[in-house]
Coordinates of C-alpha atoms and ligand atoms in Angstrom, one line a residue:
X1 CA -77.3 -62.4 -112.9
X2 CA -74.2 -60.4 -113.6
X3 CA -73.0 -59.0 -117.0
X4 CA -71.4 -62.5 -118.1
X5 CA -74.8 -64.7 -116.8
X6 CA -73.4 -65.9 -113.5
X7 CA -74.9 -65.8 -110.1
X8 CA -72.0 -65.0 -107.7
X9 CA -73.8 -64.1 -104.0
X10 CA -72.0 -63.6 -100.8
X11 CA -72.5 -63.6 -97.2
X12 CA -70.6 -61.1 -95.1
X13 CA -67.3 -63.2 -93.6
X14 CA -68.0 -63.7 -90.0
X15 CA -65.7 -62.6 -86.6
X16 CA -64.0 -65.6 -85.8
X17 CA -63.9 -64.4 -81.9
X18 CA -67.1 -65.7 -80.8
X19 CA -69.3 -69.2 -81.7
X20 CA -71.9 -68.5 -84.9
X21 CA -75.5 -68.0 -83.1
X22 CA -78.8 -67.3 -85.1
X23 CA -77.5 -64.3 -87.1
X24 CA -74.7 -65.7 -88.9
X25 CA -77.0 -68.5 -89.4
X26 CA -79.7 -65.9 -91.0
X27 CA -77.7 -64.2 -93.6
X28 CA -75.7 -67.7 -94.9
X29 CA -79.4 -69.7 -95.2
X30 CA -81.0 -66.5 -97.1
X31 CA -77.2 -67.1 -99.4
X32 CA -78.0 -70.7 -100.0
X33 CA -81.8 -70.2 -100.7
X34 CA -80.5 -68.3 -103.4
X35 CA -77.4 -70.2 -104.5
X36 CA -80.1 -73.6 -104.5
X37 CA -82.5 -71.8 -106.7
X38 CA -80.1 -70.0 -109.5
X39 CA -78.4 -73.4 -109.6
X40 CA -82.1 -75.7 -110.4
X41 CA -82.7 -72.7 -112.8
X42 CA -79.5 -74.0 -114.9
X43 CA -77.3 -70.5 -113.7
X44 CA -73.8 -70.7 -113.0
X45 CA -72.8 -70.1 -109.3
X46 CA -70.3 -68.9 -107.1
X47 CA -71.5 -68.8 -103.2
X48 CA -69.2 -68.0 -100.8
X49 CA -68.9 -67.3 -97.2
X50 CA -65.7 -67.0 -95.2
X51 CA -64.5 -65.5 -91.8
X52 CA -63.1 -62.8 -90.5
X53 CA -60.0 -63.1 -88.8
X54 CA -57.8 -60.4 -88.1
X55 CA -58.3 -57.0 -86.0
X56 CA -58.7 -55.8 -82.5
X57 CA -61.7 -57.8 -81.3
X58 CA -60.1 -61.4 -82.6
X59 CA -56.9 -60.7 -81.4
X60 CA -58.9 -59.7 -77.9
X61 CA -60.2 -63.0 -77.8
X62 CA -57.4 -65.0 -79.0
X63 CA -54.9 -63.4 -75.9
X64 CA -57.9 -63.8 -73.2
X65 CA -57.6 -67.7 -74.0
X66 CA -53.7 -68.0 -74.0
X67 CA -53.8 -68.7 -77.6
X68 CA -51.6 -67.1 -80.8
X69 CA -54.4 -65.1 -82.9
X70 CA -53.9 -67.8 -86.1
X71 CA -54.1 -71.2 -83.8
X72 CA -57.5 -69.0 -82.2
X73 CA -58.4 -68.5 -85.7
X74 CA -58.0 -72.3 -86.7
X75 CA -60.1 -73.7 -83.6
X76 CA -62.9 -71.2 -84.2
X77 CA -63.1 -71.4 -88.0
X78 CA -64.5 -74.9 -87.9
X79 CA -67.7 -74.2 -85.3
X80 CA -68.8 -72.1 -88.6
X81 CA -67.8 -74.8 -91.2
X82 CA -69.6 -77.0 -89.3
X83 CA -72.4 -75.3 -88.5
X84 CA -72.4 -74.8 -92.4
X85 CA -72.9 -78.7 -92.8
X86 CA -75.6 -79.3 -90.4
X87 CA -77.8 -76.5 -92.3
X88 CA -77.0 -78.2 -95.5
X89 CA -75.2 -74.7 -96.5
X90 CA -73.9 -75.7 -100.2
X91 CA -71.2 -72.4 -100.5
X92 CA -69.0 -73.2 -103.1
X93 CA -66.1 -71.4 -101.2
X94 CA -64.7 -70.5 -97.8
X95 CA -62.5 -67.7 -97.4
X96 CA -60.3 -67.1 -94.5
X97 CA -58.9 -63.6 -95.2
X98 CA -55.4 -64.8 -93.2
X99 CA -55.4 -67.0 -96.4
X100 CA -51.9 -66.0 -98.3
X101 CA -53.6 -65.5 -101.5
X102 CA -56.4 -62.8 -99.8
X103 CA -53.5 -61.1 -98.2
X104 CA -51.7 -60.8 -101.4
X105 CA -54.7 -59.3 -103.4
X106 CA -55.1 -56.7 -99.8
X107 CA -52.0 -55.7 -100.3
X108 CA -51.7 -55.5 -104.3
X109 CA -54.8 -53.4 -103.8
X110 CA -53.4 -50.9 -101.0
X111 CA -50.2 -50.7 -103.4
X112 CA -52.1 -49.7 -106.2
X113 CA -54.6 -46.9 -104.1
X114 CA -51.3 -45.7 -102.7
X115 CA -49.6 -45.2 -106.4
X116 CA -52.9 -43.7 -107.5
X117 CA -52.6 -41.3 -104.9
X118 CA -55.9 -42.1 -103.1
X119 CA -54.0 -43.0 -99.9
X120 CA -51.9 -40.8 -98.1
X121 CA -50.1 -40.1 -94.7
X122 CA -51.5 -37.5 -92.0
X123 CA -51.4 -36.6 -88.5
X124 CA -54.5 -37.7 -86.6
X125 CA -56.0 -37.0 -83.5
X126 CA -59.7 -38.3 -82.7
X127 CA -62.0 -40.5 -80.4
X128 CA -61.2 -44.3 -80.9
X129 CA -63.3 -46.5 -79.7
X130 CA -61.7 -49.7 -79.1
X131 CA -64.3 -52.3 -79.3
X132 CA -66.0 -51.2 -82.2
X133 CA -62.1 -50.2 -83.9
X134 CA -63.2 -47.2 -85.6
X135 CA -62.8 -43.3 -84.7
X136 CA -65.0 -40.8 -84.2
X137 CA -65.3 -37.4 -84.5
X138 CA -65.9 -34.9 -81.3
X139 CA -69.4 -34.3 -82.6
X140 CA -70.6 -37.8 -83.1
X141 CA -69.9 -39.0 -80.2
X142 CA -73.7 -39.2 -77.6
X143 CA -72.8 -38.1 -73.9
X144 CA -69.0 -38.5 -74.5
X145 CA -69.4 -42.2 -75.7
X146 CA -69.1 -44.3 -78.9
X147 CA -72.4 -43.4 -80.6
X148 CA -72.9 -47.3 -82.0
X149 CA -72.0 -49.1 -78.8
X150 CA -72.4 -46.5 -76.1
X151 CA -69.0 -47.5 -74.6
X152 CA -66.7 -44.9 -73.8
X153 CA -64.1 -43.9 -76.1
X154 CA -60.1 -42.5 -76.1
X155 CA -58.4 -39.6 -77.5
X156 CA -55.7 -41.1 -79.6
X157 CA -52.6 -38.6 -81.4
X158 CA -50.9 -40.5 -83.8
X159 CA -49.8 -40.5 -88.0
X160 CA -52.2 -42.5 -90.4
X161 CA -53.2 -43.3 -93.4
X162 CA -56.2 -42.2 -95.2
X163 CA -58.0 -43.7 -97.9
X164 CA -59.4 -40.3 -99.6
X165 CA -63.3 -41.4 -99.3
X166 CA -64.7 -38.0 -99.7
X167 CA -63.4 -37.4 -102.9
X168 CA -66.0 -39.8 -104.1
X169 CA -69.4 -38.6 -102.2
X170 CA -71.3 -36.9 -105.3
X171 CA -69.9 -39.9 -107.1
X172 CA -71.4 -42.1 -104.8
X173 CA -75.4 -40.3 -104.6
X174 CA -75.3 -40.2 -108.4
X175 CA -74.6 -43.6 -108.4
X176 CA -77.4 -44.8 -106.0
X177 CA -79.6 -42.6 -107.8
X178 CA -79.0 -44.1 -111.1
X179 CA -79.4 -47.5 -109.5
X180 CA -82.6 -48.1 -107.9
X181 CA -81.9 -51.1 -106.8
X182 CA -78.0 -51.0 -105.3
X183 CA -79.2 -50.8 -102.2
X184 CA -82.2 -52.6 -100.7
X185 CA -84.9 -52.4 -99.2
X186 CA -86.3 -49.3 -100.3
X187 CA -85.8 -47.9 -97.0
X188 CA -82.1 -48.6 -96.5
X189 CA -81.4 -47.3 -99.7
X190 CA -83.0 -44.1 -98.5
X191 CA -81.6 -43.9 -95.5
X192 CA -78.2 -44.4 -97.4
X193 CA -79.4 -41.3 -99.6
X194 CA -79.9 -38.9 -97.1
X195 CA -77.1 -39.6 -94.8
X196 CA -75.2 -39.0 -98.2
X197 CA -76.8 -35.7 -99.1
X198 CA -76.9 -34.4 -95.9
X199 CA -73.5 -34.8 -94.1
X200 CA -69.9 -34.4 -95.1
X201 CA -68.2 -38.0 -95.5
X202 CA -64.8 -37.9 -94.5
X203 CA -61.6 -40.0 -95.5
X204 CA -61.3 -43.3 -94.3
X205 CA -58.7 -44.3 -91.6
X206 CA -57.1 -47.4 -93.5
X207 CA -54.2 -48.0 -90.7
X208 CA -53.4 -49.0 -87.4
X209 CA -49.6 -48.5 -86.1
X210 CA -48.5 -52.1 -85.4
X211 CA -47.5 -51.0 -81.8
X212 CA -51.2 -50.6 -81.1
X213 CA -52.4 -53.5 -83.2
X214 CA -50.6 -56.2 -84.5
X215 CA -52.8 -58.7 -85.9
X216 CA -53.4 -57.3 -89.3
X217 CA -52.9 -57.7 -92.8
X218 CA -49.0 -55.1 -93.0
X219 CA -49.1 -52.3 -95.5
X220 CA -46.8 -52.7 -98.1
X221 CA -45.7 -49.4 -98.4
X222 CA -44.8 -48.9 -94.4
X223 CA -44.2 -51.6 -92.5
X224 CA -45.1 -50.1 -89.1
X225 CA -48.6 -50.4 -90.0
X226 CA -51.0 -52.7 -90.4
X227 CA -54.0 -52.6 -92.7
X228 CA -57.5 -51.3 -91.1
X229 CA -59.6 -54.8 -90.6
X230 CA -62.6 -53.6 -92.5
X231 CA -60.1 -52.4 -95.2
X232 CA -59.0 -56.2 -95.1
X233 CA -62.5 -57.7 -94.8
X234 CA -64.2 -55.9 -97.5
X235 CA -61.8 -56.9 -100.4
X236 CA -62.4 -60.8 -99.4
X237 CA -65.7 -60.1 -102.1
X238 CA -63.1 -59.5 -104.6
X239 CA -60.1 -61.3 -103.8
X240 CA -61.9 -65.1 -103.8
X241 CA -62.6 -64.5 -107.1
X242 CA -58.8 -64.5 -107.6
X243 CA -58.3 -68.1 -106.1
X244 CA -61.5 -69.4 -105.0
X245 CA -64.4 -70.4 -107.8
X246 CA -66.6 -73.3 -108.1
X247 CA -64.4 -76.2 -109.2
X248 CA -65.4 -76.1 -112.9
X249 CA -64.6 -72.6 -113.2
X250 CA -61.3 -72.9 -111.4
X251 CA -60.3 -74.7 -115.0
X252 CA -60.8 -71.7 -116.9
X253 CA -58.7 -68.9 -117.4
X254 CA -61.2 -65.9 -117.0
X255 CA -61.6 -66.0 -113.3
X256 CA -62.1 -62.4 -112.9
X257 CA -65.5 -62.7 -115.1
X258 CA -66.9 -63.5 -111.9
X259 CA -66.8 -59.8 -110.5
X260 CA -69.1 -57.8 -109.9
X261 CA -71.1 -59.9 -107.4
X262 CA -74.9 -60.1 -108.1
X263 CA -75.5 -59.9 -104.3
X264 CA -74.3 -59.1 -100.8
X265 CA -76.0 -60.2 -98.3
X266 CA -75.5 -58.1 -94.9
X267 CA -77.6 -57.7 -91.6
X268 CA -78.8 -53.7 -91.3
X269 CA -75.9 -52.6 -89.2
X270 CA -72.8 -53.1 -91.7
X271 CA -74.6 -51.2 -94.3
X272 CA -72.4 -48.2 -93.8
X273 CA -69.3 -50.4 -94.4
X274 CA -70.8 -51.5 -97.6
X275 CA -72.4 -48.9 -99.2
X276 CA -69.6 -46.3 -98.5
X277 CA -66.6 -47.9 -97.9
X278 CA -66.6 -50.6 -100.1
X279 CA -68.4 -48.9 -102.8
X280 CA -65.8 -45.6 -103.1
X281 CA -63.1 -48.3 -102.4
X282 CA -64.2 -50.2 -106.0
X283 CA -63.8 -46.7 -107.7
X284 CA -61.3 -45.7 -106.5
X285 CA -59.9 -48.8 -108.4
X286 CA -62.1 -48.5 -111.2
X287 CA -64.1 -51.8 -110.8
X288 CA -67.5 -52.2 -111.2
X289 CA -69.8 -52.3 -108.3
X290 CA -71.8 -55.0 -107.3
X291 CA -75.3 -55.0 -108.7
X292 CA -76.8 -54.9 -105.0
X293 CA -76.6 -54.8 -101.3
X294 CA -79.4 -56.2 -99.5
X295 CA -79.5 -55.5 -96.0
X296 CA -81.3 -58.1 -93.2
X297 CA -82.8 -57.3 -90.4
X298 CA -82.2 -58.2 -86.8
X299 CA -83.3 -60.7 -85.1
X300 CA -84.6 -60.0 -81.2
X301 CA -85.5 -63.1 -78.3
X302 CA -88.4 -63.3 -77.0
X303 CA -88.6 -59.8 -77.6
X304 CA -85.3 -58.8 -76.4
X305 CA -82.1 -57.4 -78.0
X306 CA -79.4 -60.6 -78.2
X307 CA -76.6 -60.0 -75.8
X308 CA -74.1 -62.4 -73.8
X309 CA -74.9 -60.4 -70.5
X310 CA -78.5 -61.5 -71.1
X311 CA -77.6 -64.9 -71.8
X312 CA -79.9 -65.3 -74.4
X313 CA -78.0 -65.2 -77.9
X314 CA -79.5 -68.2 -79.8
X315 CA -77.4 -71.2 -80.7
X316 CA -77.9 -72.8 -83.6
X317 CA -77.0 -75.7 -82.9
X318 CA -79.4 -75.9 -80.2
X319 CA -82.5 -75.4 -82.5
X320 CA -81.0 -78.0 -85.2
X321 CA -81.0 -80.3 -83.0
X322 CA -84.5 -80.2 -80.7
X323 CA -86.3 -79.2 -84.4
X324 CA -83.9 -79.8 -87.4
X325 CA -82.5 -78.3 -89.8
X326 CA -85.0 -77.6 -92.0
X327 CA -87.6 -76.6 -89.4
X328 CA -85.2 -73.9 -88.8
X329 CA -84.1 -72.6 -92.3
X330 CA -88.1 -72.6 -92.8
X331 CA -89.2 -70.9 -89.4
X332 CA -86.1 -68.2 -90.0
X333 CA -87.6 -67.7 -93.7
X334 CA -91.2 -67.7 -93.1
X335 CA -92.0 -65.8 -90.4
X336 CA -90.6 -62.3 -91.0
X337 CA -90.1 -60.6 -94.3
X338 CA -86.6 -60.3 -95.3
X339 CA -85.2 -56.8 -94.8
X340 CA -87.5 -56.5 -91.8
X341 CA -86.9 -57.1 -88.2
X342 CA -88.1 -60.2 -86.5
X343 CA -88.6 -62.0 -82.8
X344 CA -87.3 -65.4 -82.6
X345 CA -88.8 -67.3 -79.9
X346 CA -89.2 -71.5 -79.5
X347 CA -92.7 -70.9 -78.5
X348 CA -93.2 -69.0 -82.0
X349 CA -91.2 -72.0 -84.0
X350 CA -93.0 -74.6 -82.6
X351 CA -96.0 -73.3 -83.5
X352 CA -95.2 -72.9 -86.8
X353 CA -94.0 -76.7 -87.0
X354 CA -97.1 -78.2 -85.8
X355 CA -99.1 -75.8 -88.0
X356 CA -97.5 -75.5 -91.1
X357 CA -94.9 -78.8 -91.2
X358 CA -96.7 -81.1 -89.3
X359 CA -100.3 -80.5 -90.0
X360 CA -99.9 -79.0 -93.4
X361 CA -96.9 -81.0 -95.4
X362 CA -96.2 -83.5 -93.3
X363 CA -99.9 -84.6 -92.9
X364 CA -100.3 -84.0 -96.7
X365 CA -97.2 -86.4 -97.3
X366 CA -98.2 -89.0 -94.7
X367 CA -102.0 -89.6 -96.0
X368 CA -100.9 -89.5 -99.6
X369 CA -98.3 -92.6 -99.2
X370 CA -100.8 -93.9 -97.0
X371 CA -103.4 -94.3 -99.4
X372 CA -101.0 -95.5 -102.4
X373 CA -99.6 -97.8 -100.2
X374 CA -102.9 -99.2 -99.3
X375 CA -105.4 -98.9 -102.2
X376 CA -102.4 -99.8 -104.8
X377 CA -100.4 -101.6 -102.8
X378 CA -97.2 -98.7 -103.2
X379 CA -97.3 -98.6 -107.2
X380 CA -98.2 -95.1 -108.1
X381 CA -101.5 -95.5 -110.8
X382 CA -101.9 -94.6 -113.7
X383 CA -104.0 -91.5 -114.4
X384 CA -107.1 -92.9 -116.8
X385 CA -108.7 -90.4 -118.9
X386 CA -112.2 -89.3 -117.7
X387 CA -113.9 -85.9 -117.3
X388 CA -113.3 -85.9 -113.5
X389 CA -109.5 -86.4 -114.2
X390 CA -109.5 -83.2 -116.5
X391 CA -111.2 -81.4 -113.2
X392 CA -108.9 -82.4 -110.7
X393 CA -106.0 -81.7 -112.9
X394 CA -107.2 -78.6 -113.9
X395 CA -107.6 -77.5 -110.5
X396 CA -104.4 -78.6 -108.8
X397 CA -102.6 -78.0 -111.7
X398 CA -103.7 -74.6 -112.1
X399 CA -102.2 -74.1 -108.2
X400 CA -99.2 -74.8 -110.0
X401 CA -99.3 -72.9 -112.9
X402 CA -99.6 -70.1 -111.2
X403 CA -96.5 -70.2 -108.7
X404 CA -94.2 -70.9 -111.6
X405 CA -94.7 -67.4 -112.2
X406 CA -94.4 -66.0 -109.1
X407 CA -91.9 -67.8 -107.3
X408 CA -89.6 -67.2 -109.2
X409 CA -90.4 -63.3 -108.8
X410 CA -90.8 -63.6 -104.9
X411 CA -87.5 -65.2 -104.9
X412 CA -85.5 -62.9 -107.2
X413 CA -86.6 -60.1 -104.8
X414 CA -85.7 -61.9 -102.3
X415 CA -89.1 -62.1 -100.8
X416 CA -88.7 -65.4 -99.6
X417 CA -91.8 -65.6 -97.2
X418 CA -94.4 -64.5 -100.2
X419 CA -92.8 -67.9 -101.8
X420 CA -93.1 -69.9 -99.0
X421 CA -96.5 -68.5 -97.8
X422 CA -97.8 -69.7 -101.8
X423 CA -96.3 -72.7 -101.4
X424 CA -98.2 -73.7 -98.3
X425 CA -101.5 -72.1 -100.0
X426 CA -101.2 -75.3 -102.1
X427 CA -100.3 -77.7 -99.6
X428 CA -103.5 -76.3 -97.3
X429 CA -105.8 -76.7 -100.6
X430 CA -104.6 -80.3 -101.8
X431 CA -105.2 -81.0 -97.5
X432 CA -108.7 -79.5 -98.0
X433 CA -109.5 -81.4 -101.5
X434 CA -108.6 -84.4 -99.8
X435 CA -110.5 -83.7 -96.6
X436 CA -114.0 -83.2 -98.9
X437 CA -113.0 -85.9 -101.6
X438 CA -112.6 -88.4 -99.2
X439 CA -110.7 -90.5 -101.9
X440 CA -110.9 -93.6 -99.1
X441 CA -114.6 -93.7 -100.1
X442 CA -114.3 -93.5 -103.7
X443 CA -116.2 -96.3 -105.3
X444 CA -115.2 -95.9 -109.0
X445 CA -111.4 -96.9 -109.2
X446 CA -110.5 -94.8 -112.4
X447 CA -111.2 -91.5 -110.3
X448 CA -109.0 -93.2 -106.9
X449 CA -106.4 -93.5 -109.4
X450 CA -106.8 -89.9 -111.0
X451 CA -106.7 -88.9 -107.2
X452 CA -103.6 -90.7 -105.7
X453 CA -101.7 -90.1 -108.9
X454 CA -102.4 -86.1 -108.5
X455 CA -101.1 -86.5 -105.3
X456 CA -98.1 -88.4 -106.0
X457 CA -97.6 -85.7 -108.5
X458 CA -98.0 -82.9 -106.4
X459 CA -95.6 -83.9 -103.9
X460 CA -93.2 -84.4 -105.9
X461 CA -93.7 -80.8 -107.4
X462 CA -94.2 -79.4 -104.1
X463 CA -90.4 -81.1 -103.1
X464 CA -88.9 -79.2 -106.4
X465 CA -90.4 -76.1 -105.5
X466 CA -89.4 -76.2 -101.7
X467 CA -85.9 -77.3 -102.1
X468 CA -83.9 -74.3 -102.0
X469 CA -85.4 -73.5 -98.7
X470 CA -85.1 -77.2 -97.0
X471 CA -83.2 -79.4 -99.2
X472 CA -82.9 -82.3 -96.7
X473 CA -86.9 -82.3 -96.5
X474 CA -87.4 -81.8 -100.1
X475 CA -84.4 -84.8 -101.4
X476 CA -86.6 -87.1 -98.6
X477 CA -90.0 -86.3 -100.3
X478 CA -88.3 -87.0 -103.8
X479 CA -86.7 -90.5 -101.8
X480 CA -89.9 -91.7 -100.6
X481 CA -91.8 -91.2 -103.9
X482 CA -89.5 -93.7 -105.4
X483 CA -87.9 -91.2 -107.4
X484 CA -84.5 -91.5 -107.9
X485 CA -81.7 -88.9 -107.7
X486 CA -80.6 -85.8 -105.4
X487 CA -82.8 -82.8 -106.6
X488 CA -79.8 -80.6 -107.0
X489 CA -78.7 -82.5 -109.9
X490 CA -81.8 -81.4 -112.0
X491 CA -82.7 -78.4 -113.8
X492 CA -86.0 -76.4 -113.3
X493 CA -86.9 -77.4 -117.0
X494 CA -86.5 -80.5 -116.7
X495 CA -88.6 -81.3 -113.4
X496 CA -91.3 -78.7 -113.3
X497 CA -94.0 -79.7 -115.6
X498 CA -96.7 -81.8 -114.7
X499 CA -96.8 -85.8 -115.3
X500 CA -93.4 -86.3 -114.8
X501 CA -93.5 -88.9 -112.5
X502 CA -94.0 -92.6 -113.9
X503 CA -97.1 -94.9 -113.5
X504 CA -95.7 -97.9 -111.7
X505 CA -93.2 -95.9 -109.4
X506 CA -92.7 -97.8 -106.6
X507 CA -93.1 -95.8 -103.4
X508 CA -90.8 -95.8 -100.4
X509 CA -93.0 -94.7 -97.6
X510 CA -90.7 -94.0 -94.5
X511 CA -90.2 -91.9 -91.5
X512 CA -92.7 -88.9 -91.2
X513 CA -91.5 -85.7 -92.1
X514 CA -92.0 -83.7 -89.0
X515 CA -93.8 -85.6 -86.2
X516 CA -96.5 -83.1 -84.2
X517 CA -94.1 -81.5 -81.1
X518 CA -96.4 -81.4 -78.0
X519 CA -94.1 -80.4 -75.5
X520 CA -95.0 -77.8 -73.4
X521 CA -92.3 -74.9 -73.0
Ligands
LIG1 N1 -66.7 -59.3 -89.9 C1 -67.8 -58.3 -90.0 C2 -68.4 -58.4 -91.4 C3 -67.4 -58.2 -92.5 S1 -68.1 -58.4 -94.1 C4 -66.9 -57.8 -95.2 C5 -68.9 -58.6 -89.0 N2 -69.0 -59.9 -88.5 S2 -70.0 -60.4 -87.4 O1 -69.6 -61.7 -87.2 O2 -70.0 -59.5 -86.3 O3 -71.4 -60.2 -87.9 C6 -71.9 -60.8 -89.1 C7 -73.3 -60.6 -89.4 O4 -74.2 -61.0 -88.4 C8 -73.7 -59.1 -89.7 O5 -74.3 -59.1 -91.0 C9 -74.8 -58.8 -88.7 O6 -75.8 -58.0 -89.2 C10 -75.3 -60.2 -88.3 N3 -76.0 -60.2 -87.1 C11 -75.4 -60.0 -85.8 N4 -76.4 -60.1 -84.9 C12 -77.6 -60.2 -85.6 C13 -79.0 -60.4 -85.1 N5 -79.3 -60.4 -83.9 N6 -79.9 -60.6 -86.1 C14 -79.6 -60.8 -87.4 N7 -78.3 -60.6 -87.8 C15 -77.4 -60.2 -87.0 O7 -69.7 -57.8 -88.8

């Protein structure tokens, strides 16, 4: 939550000169997880993702297909948006930073810097590496190369403009110091640290002569330059808040109560561009800062680093649409702690369907509708009053109880696998309760009743509590319980306590939720 109790999280805008694959996928679903949840807990949210569409590498891209860098820009900005739909992403915003109004805010910004005096001209001469679009010094550079993408780099000569970085560096460490947690994990925020305190930052390069590059946002105090495409990128955080809200606040007059953002979501290698960059940027124009930067890992293949020349960068598309959606938003979030690295592998998802979707919730959904359907002919019972009622509900209930504390811990540290893993703790012991019960054999029809109505109940809890990770799963629970409504339309408050679903609910047993994969790969 930010100073003014809003919930504004971002994703980083993505390169449009290449199709999204599994980690642009990654950082937007960890986004909406958390956009889902501050919205059922009655905040106010602003979720926005965007691309990233001007620079060397798009404008590469955009030439090797014949095509003017916009119209490129155009074509390519809808695999994302679409992609977007089929995870059931629910950003309230898309920014393009070639949108006029971002360009206008770049530019007001660079105007301002430059009248402050925290921009100015110089002669340069350094290492450029051209894919990467940043310089380098003589001494950073490993066996002659680029010392991020090994590639070998050229000596370039030419005038520039500097955006005076170092000015802020002690700034910066007392800052992160003050702030335990800016930067997170733990570990990044060290590292962060110690490159600070132990290394000289210099002054950032904010300029590319137009001769050399082209496609970029112009400076408004030359005009034979163009604006440096991280300069660009980094102000979209800011500049949507200028034009692009969630409809109700677009109404209002106080847009810019929705900076500083409560999170940035990055993968582990732009966490130089954020921490530094951005951060001196924002006070060097006395904003605030956002109140963190949480840095993803990376996802490997089958062990392996994800490159074209390997052929093995994972399509999203392709996973949606052998396992779904929400198989995939759940595999992505359950199997490796966020922050940390992870292997992605179809062996490794599939196992985790049959075990934890099929077997666990979807078996636990299927027997449950079953037996109303059967022993109450689809009318959810009433619950009578009886001392075995008060154990059973005491028992499941207490499952409950006790998540509603720390779910809503895991997920504001954005431990998203401790909440799933609890989750599916209850699911395994309402599976196991029902495996020794055996409520199919239960004589006394009070205590079948108590039974199928605690596990009417349950699902439907289960269904609020998993709906930020799969929404589309979680909605279809709520549908085939007879309840009525899309989940996203109610508060936490008003759906989390227990007996909230009516005797006499009519059940709508459909489909099953994730049917038992048995191919062999
Ligand atoms: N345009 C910049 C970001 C500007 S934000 C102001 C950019 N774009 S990107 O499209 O190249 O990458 C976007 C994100 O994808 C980064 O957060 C990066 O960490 C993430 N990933 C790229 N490959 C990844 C994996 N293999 N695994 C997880 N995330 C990865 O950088």
């Amino acid at each position: 939550m930010n100073n003014t109790g809003k919930f504004y999280v971002t994703t980083p805008i993505y390169y449009v000169n290449d199709i999204p694959h599994i980690g642009h996928a990654y950082t937007t679903i960890a986004a909406d997880i958390l956009a889902r949840y501050n919205r059922l807990k009655g905040n106010e949210v602003f979720f926005l993702t965007g691309t990233d569409e001007h620079g060397q590498k798009v404008e590469k891209a955009a030439k090797e297909k014949g095509l003017q860098p916009k119209k490129h820009a155009d074509i390519m900005v809808e695999n994302f948006k679409n992609l977007w739909e089929t995870l059931n992403i629910s950003n309230d915003a898309f920014i393009r930073t070639t949108d006029k109004e971002h360009i206008a805010t770049v530019q007001k910004i660079l105007q301002e810097l430059y009248g402050k005096d925290e921009i100015e001209k110089r002669s340069y001469s350094g290492w450029y590496c051209t894919p990467d679009e940043r310089f380098w010094t003589e001494k950073d550079l490993v066996d002659g190369n680029c010392p991020d993408c090994k590639r070998p780099v050229e000596q370039i000569q030419e005038e520039n403009y500097f955006f005076l970085m170092s000015r802020y560096q002690q700034r910066l460490i007392d800052y992160i110091k003050t702030h335990d947690s800016y930067i997170l994990p733990e570990t990044r925020r060290n590292e962060v640290l110690g490159f600070l305190e132990n290394n000289t930052v210099g002054d950032l390069c904010v300029s590319r002569p137009k001769h050399r590059l082209s496609w970029g946002i112009p400076l408004p105090f030359d005009d034979n330059f163009v604006t440096y495409v991280w300069f660009d990128a980094l102000v979209n955080y800011y500049s949507a808040t200028k034009y692009l809200l969630p409809h109700a606040s677009r109404l209002t007059p106080h847009a810019e109560d929705w900076w500083p953002a409560v999170h940035h979501l990055i993968g582990k290698d732009i966490l130089t561009t954020h921490s530094v960059y951005w951060s001196t940027m924002l006070m060097a124009l006395d904003l605030p800062l956002p109140k963190n930067i949480f840095a993803h890992g990376w996802w490997t293949v089958n062990g392996k680093k994800m490159s074209k020349s390997l052929s093995n960068v994972v399509n999203p598309n392709e996973i949606i649409d052998k396992y779904g959606a929400d198989a995939f938003r759940y595999f992505l979030f359950r199997e490796v702690p966020f922050g940390l690295d992870g292997d992605f592998s179809e062996e490794a998802l599939i196992n985790r369907f049959n075990t934890d979707l099929a077997n666990g919730l979807g078996n636990l959904m299927s027997r449950s509708l079953t037996m109303i359907e059967k022993y109450r002919g689809g009318e959810i019972p009433d619950a009578v009053e009886s001392k075995d009622r008060e154990d059973l509900e005491k028992r499941i209930n207490g499952l409950f109880s006790s998540i509603q504390i720390s779910y809503d811990d895991f997920i504001e540290r954005l431990q998203f696998h401790h909440a799933l893993a609890q989750l599916w703790k209850i699911i395994s012991e309402i599976n196991e309760y029902i495996a020794l019960a055996v409520p199919w054999k239960e004589k006394d029809e009070g205590t079948l009743s108590n039974i199928l109505y605690t596990l009417a109940e349950s699902l439907r809890l289960i269904a609020v509590y998993l709906f930020p990770f799969m929404p589309g799963t979680a909605n279809e629970i709520w549908r085939q319980l007879g309840l009525e409504g899309d989940i996203s339309k109610f508060r936490f408050e008003e759906i989390k306590n227990w007996e909230r679903i009516k005797t006499g609910t009519c059940i709508k047993k459909g489909r099953q939720l994730f049917p038992r994969i048995i191919e062999k790969l």
